[in-house]
XYZ file of C-alpha atoms in Angstrom:
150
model
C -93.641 37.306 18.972
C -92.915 38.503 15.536
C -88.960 38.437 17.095
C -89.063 34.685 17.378
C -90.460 34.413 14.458
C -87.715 36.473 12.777
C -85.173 34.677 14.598
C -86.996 30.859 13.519
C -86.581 31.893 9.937
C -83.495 32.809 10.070
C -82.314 29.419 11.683
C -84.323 27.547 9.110
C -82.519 29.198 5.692
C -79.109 29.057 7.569
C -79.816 25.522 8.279
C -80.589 24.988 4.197
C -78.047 26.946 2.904
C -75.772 25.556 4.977
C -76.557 21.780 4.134
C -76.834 22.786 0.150
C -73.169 24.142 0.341
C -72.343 20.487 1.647
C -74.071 19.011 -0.839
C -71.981 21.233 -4.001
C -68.634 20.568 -2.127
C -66.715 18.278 -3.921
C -63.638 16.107 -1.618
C -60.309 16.916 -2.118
C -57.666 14.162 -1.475
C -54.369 15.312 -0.313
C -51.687 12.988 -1.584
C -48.240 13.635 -0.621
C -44.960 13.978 -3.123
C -42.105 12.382 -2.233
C -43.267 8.624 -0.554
C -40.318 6.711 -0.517
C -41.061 3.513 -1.678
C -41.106 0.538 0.459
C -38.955 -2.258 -0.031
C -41.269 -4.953 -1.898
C -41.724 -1.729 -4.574
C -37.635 -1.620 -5.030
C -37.169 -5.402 -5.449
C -36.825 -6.351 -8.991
C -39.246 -8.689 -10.245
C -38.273 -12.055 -11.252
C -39.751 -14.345 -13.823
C -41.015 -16.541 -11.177
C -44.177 -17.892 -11.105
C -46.152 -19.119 -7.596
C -49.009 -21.477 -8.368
C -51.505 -22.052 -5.721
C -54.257 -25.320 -6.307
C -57.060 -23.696 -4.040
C -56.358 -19.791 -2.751
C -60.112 -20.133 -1.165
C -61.064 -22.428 1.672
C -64.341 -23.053 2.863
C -63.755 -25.000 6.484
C -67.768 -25.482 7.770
C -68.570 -25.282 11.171
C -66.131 -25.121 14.033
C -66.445 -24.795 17.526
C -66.115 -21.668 18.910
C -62.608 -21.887 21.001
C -61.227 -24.470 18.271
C -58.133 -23.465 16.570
C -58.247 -23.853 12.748
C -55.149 -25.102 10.938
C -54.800 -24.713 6.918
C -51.893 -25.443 4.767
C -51.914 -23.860 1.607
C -49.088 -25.071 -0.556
C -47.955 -23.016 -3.185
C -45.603 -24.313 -6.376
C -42.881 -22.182 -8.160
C -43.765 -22.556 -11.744
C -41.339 -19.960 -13.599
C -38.038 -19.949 -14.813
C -36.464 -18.213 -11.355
C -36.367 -18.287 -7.519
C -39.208 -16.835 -6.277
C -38.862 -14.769 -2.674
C -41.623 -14.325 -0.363
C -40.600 -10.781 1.040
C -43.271 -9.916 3.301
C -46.915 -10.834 4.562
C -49.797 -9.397 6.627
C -52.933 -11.209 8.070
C -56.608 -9.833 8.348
C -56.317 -10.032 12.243
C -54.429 -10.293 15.289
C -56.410 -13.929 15.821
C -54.124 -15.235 12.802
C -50.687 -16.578 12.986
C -48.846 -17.808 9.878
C -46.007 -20.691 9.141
C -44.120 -20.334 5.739
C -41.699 -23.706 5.717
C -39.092 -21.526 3.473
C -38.792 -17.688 2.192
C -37.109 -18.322 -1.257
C -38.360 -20.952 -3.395
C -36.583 -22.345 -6.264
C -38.206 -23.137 -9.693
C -40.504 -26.283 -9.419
C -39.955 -26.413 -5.690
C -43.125 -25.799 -3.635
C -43.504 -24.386 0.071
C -46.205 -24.992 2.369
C -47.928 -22.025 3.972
C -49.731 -22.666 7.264
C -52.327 -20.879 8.721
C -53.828 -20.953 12.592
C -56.874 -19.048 13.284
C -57.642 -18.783 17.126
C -61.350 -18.017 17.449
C -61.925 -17.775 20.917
C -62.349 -14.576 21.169
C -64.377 -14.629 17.960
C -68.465 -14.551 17.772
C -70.486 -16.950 16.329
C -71.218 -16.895 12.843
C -69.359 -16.104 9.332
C -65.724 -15.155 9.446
C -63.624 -14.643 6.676
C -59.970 -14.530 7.694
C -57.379 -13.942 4.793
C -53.365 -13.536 4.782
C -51.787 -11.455 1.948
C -48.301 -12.553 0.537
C -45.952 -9.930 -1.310
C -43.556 -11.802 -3.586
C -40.790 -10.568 -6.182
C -42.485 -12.862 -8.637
C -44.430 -12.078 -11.919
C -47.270 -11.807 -9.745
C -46.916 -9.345 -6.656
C -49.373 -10.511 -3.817
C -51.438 -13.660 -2.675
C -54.429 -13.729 -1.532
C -55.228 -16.935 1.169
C -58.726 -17.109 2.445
C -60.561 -19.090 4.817
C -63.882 -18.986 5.532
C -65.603 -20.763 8.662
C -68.752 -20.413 10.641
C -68.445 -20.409 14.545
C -70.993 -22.490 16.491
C -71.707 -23.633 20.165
């Protein structure tokens, strides 16, 4: 009896020692010399200027299956051609449109987005694209936001 009782104790300190250390360990992050850098990093920036009316769309409530169709239209306000270089979408359910890659000071290109929510639930979505540019500013933030119903 008094063996087990050894052997409890013994489990019971290891067991708070062991989650104290834890606690007193602080994270180390890793970060590795020598990243190249990627192409939107090497393009020099331009004086270029993208103006967007409304970067935040609220749609309502669509039926669940219903594609959603945006256009965001964005105008070059600076002094030089601006060049949409690359983009990336929140999820595979988005597909993007951009009517031209370089625009030209005081031109304007349309940006459409198509959500397919069928195999979305119901409920609040938020569904944003990201646009890298070699304009004054670097990246673009579209959002949409929707609720799926019945």
């Amino acid at each position: 009896m008094r063996y087990y009782i050894f052997i409890l104790v013994i489990c019971v300190f290891s067991v708070y020692f062991s989650c104290n250390a834890k606690r007193d360990k602080k994270e180390v992050v890793q970060v590795e010399k020598n990243i190249p850098l990627n192409d939107i990093q090497k393009m020099s920036k331009t004086r270029g200027n993208l103006k967007i009316s409304k970067s935040r769309i609220d749609i309502g409530e669509i039926k669940k299956g219903k594609n959603i169709t945006h256009k965001f239209i964005l105008k070059n306000i600076g002094k030089e051609n601006v060049e949409i270089t690359d983009y990336r979408t929140s999820c595979n359910c988005t597909g993007i449109d951009i009517s031209q890659k370089t625009i030209s000071p005081s031109d304007s290109v349309t940006v459409t987005i198509i959500v397919d929510t069928q195999d979305k639930g119901l409920g609040k979505h938020n569904i944003y694209t990201t646009l890298a540019t070699n304009g004054q500013r670097k990246y673009y933030n579209l959002e949409l936001y929707f609720a799926l119903v019945n």
